């Protein structure tokens, strides 16, 4: 009746951008990510007969409003699947480096899926957890596994889930540059919806994403870090281009975003392989090899405070916690 789990966030190298089914969260395109060790969420779910609704405590505060509704909707699905109508106390803590501004729905819903599945007695296999996490947030389906992970878009609820493809234990690093820690004005959910509905570039995005995915799998197979970086950077740019062509148009980029993009180009000119990727926000992640991290940090420290620069290693998959410490 009680279970706890920890899940790490992930960064997409081939982006998920657009839903085919908003209810089931089925994506328009398959995607591929790297799970990171630097940011994680721990969640404990305790079934309590005395409760008349779910109670959610996030980072020490009672959660209400839109974020709480999303979690309650998710818990209702868990109750539907298990046939157990009992409400739960959900205590969840995000472990993100101070000042990074990253609160991740990927790690959040992966940790919630695992702890809720176990507490309500549902199937806890990787496939089942990935499918369940997907119902909370698409990108959460990938945080069930560590290393490089592919989310196969599938055609229906049963076959849209993530699979691990490589442990990523051969020297890849991500330097996260926190450009702005404010909450973004357009959520990824709204941003992708507007893009699917209005961007004339969207059909091209879908074709390109599938092509990029195939090439990325080859690059990972060959441990070719430069190729991984090149494909990831191009894929992120294509995703962001779809938004500029949407109605009304929008972008998540800020001045600082462009600064980091230019630094990546500059570092490459200096012979340091370093490539950016950007999600639905202004922050930038630089893909590089462990031996170049110091030079990259040194370059960026002329433009950003040190606390805005976080180096992440590949992280593990979801873990059940026997003796949860919050
Ligand atoms: C740009 O998984 O946050 O980060 O499924 O609506 O919750 P919902 O969206 P979410 O979108 C992530 C979008 C992205 C790309 C990615 O992570 O693949």
XYZ file of C-alpha atoms and ligand atoms in Angstrom:
344
model
C 0.000 0.000 0.000
C 3.088 2.205 -0.050
C 5.886 2.435 -2.579
C 8.591 4.868 -3.544
C 10.724 5.353 -6.630
C 13.397 7.590 -8.065
C 13.601 8.558 -11.737
C 16.056 10.721 -13.611
C 15.260 13.279 -16.246
C 16.186 12.836 -19.888
C 17.128 15.129 -22.743
C 15.848 14.322 -26.205
C 18.443 14.186 -28.982
C 15.685 13.423 -31.477
C 12.718 15.429 -30.224
C 9.152 14.388 -29.567
C 7.092 17.278 -30.915
C 3.420 16.721 -31.634
C 0.659 14.347 -30.575
C -1.458 12.072 -32.688
C -3.744 11.356 -29.725
C -3.876 13.889 -26.906
C -5.845 11.660 -24.561
C -3.505 8.668 -24.763
C -0.420 10.812 -25.440
C 0.558 9.020 -28.622
C 3.276 10.959 -30.457
C 3.416 11.877 -34.134
C 7.068 10.795 -34.316
C 9.399 8.440 -32.506
C 12.092 10.094 -30.371
C 15.415 9.289 -28.731
C 16.948 10.613 -25.528
C 19.779 10.408 -23.051
C 18.900 9.935 -19.387
C 20.946 12.233 -17.131
C 22.269 11.682 -13.631
C 22.138 15.320 -12.533
C 18.394 15.802 -12.080
C 15.973 13.382 -10.481
C 12.647 13.083 -8.703
C 11.796 10.874 -5.721
C 8.163 10.079 -5.103
C 6.352 8.097 -2.432
C 2.740 6.999 -2.899
C 0.792 5.854 0.173
C -2.793 4.638 -0.134
C -4.952 6.043 2.675
C -8.552 5.013 3.317
C -9.176 8.234 5.269
C -8.575 10.516 2.259
C -11.439 11.893 0.154
C -9.089 13.031 -2.627
C -5.409 12.683 -3.506
C -3.106 14.853 -1.429
C 0.082 15.970 -3.144
C 3.087 17.480 -1.389
C 5.724 18.665 -3.844
C 9.065 19.947 -2.558
C 7.521 20.485 0.875
C 4.419 22.387 -0.290
C 0.835 21.268 -0.834
C 0.260 21.288 -4.588
C -2.923 22.794 -6.065
C -4.153 24.150 -9.403
C -3.144 22.937 -12.850
C -0.134 20.843 -11.750
C -2.233 19.027 -9.132
C -5.021 18.378 -11.672
C -2.555 16.723 -14.055
C -1.373 14.398 -11.292
C -4.924 13.624 -10.123
C -5.966 12.760 -13.698
C -2.990 10.437 -13.851
C -3.904 8.817 -10.508
C -7.471 8.301 -11.760
C -6.051 6.215 -14.608
C -4.033 4.192 -12.118
C -7.203 3.601 -10.076
C -9.154 2.638 -13.211
C -6.483 0.105 -14.164
C -6.173 -1.395 -10.681
C -9.846 -1.299 -9.706
C -8.779 0.141 -6.353
C -10.571 3.458 -5.699
C -8.530 4.456 -2.609
C -6.943 7.911 -2.711
C -3.286 8.439 -1.992
C -0.863 10.713 -0.241
C 1.825 11.586 -2.785
C 5.044 13.073 -1.507
C 7.415 14.104 -4.261
C 10.751 15.889 -4.247
C 12.681 17.218 -7.201
C 16.438 17.072 -6.852
C 17.831 19.658 -9.185
C 21.030 21.628 -8.748
C 20.358 24.923 -6.983
C 19.614 27.700 -9.471
C 19.255 25.440 -12.514
C 15.511 26.039 -12.742
C 14.764 22.549 -13.980
C 11.578 20.955 -12.754
C 11.076 18.056 -15.036
C 7.799 16.423 -15.974
C 9.841 13.524 -17.405
C 11.453 12.497 -14.114
C 8.292 13.475 -12.224
C 5.858 11.251 -14.092
C 8.356 8.389 -14.407
C 8.838 8.340 -10.613
C 5.082 8.674 -10.056
C 4.267 5.905 -12.543
C 6.653 3.489 -10.833
C 5.630 4.277 -7.250
C 1.903 4.361 -8.053
C 2.071 1.136 -10.089
C 3.717 -0.686 -7.222
C 1.478 0.830 -4.513
C -1.712 -0.080 -6.461
C -0.403 -3.529 -7.439
C -0.144 -2.913 -11.207
C 2.302 -4.560 -13.630
C 5.775 -3.120 -12.936
C 7.585 -4.431 -16.030
C 9.573 -1.877 -18.026
C 7.039 -1.858 -20.859
C 4.102 -1.374 -18.492
C 5.848 1.428 -16.584
C 6.894 3.201 -19.785
C 3.330 3.065 -21.131
C 1.942 4.320 -17.840
C 4.499 7.145 -17.488
C 3.653 8.201 -21.064
C 0.076 8.913 -19.962
C 1.423 11.548 -17.550
C 3.869 13.194 -19.925
C 5.201 11.846 -23.206
C 8.863 12.376 -22.411
C 8.411 10.492 -19.086
C 8.042 7.236 -21.050
C 11.799 7.472 -21.777
C 12.897 8.109 -18.160
C 12.043 4.520 -17.202
C 15.415 3.511 -18.658
C 18.982 4.751 -18.350
C 21.452 5.687 -21.096
C 20.196 6.155 -24.660
C 16.502 5.381 -24.948
C 14.156 5.225 -27.929
C 10.425 5.898 -27.604
C 8.729 4.014 -30.415
C 5.709 6.031 -31.443
C 3.567 2.941 -32.032
C 0.010 3.041 -33.306
C -2.014 2.634 -30.102
C -1.703 2.609 -26.307
C -0.257 -0.917 -26.230
C 2.677 -0.391 -28.600
C 3.801 3.175 -27.792
C 6.588 2.800 -25.242
C 10.321 3.298 -24.783
C 13.166 0.796 -25.010
C 16.797 1.132 -23.875
C 19.233 1.043 -26.780
C 22.698 1.716 -25.318
C 24.100 2.295 -21.800
C 25.979 5.436 -22.978
C 28.951 4.547 -20.796
C 31.617 5.632 -23.271
C 32.373 9.203 -22.298
C 29.446 11.337 -23.448
C 28.630 14.370 -21.275
C 26.062 17.137 -21.335
C 26.854 20.632 -20.176
C 23.577 22.256 -19.207
C 23.509 26.046 -19.499
C 20.704 27.578 -17.432
C 19.950 30.700 -19.442
C 16.720 31.614 -17.648
C 15.056 29.910 -14.684
C 11.601 31.485 -15.023
C 8.629 29.276 -15.853
C 8.065 29.340 -19.608
C 5.019 31.172 -20.982
C 4.010 28.465 -23.468
C 4.127 24.908 -22.095
C 5.482 22.199 -24.382
C 1.974 20.734 -24.419
C 0.463 23.932 -25.838
C 3.468 24.683 -28.036
C 3.356 21.327 -29.801
C -0.414 21.507 -30.222
C -0.232 24.909 -31.892
C 2.575 23.692 -34.133
C 0.704 20.562 -35.268
C -2.432 22.587 -35.990
C -0.923 25.580 -37.764
C 2.693 25.149 -38.894
C 3.127 24.449 -42.624
C 6.535 22.998 -41.711
C 4.987 20.305 -39.524
C 4.644 17.573 -42.210
C 8.292 18.143 -43.121
C 9.267 17.879 -39.459
C 7.668 14.440 -39.203
C 9.589 13.122 -42.218
C 12.880 14.646 -41.057
C 12.492 13.348 -37.497
C 12.149 9.761 -38.702
C 15.203 10.149 -40.953
C 17.239 11.754 -38.159
C 16.257 8.932 -35.811
C 17.628 6.256 -38.137
C 20.902 8.136 -38.576
C 21.148 8.767 -34.826
C 20.781 5.059 -34.068
C 23.660 4.355 -36.456
C 25.803 7.058 -34.814
C 25.122 5.612 -31.355
C 25.894 2.133 -32.609
C 29.297 3.374 -33.823
C 29.909 5.444 -30.647
C 30.406 8.395 -33.002
C 30.031 11.385 -30.720
C 30.526 14.021 -33.403
C 27.864 12.446 -35.575
C 25.504 12.223 -32.576
C 26.075 15.914 -31.886
C 25.594 16.996 -35.500
C 22.332 15.086 -35.883
C 20.991 16.238 -32.495
C 21.777 19.881 -33.235
C 20.153 19.752 -36.665
C 17.104 17.966 -35.257
C 16.621 20.587 -32.524
C 16.883 23.385 -35.102
C 14.254 21.732 -37.280
C 11.873 21.435 -34.313
C 12.358 25.084 -33.405
C 11.841 26.094 -37.044
C 8.334 24.587 -36.977
C 7.388 27.028 -34.199
C 8.572 30.104 -36.088
C 6.193 29.135 -38.887
C 3.212 28.525 -36.574
C 0.234 30.901 -36.229
C 0.744 32.859 -34.099
C 4.488 32.290 -34.331
C 6.536 31.716 -31.207
C 9.995 30.824 -30.030
C 11.538 29.729 -26.743
C 14.888 31.284 -27.578
C 16.279 34.235 -25.688
C 19.458 36.274 -26.085
C 21.342 33.861 -23.827
C 20.168 30.919 -25.943
C 21.787 32.454 -29.031
C 24.953 33.209 -27.072
C 25.382 29.515 -26.225
C 24.618 28.463 -29.805
C 27.344 30.824 -31.037
C 29.800 29.550 -28.412
C 29.225 26.000 -29.631
C 30.104 27.084 -33.189
C 33.130 28.987 -31.882
C 34.367 26.007 -29.856
C 34.084 23.804 -32.927
C 36.194 26.309 -34.870
C 38.806 25.830 -32.129
C 38.711 22.081 -32.769
C 36.532 21.171 -29.752
C 33.564 18.990 -30.750
C 30.599 20.545 -28.981
C 26.970 20.594 -30.164
C 23.798 22.132 -28.742
C 20.282 20.900 -28.231
C 17.355 22.976 -26.947
C 13.953 21.830 -25.635
C 10.811 23.900 -25.175
C 12.602 26.581 -23.214
C 15.554 28.964 -23.418
C 18.110 26.705 -21.724
C 20.736 24.958 -23.818
C 22.430 21.587 -23.386
C 25.827 21.055 -24.950
C 26.736 17.555 -26.072
C 30.424 16.758 -25.759
C 33.008 14.211 -24.712
C 34.295 13.973 -21.132
C 37.762 15.170 -22.163
C 36.450 18.522 -23.444
C 34.207 19.454 -20.514
C 36.777 21.695 -18.795
C 37.577 23.675 -21.943
C 33.866 24.180 -22.627
C 33.178 25.334 -19.061
C 36.141 27.663 -19.278
C 34.789 29.264 -22.452
C 31.223 29.599 -21.143
C 32.293 31.046 -17.807
C 33.087 34.311 -19.631
C 29.376 34.628 -20.426
C 27.483 32.855 -17.615
C 27.891 32.540 -13.833
C 29.371 29.219 -12.763
C 26.181 28.142 -10.975
C 24.368 28.317 -14.338
C 26.677 25.630 -15.765
C 25.919 22.048 -14.763
C 27.773 19.045 -16.130
C 25.663 15.905 -16.369
C 26.644 12.302 -17.002
C 24.387 9.605 -18.403
C 22.015 8.455 -15.676
C 20.271 5.195 -14.739
C 16.693 4.043 -15.178
C 13.907 4.186 -12.627
C 14.679 2.658 -9.236
C 12.345 1.494 -6.492
C 13.379 2.812 -3.090
C 13.017 0.378 -0.233
C 13.672 2.911 2.498
C 12.753 6.228 0.927
C 14.555 9.258 2.250
C 12.964 12.556 1.329
C 10.633 19.635 -26.516
O 6.840 15.381 -22.646
O 6.778 17.718 -21.701
O 11.119 18.442 -24.508
O 3.604 14.905 -23.396
O 2.569 17.158 -23.389
O 3.671 16.302 -21.311
P 3.650 16.296 -22.837
O 5.010 16.986 -23.327
P 6.509 16.801 -22.846
O 7.243 17.367 -24.152
C 8.604 17.314 -24.336
C 8.974 18.105 -25.542
C 10.454 18.326 -25.742
C 11.075 17.230 -26.589
C 11.292 15.887 -25.934
O 11.544 15.799 -24.711
O 11.276 14.897 -26.685
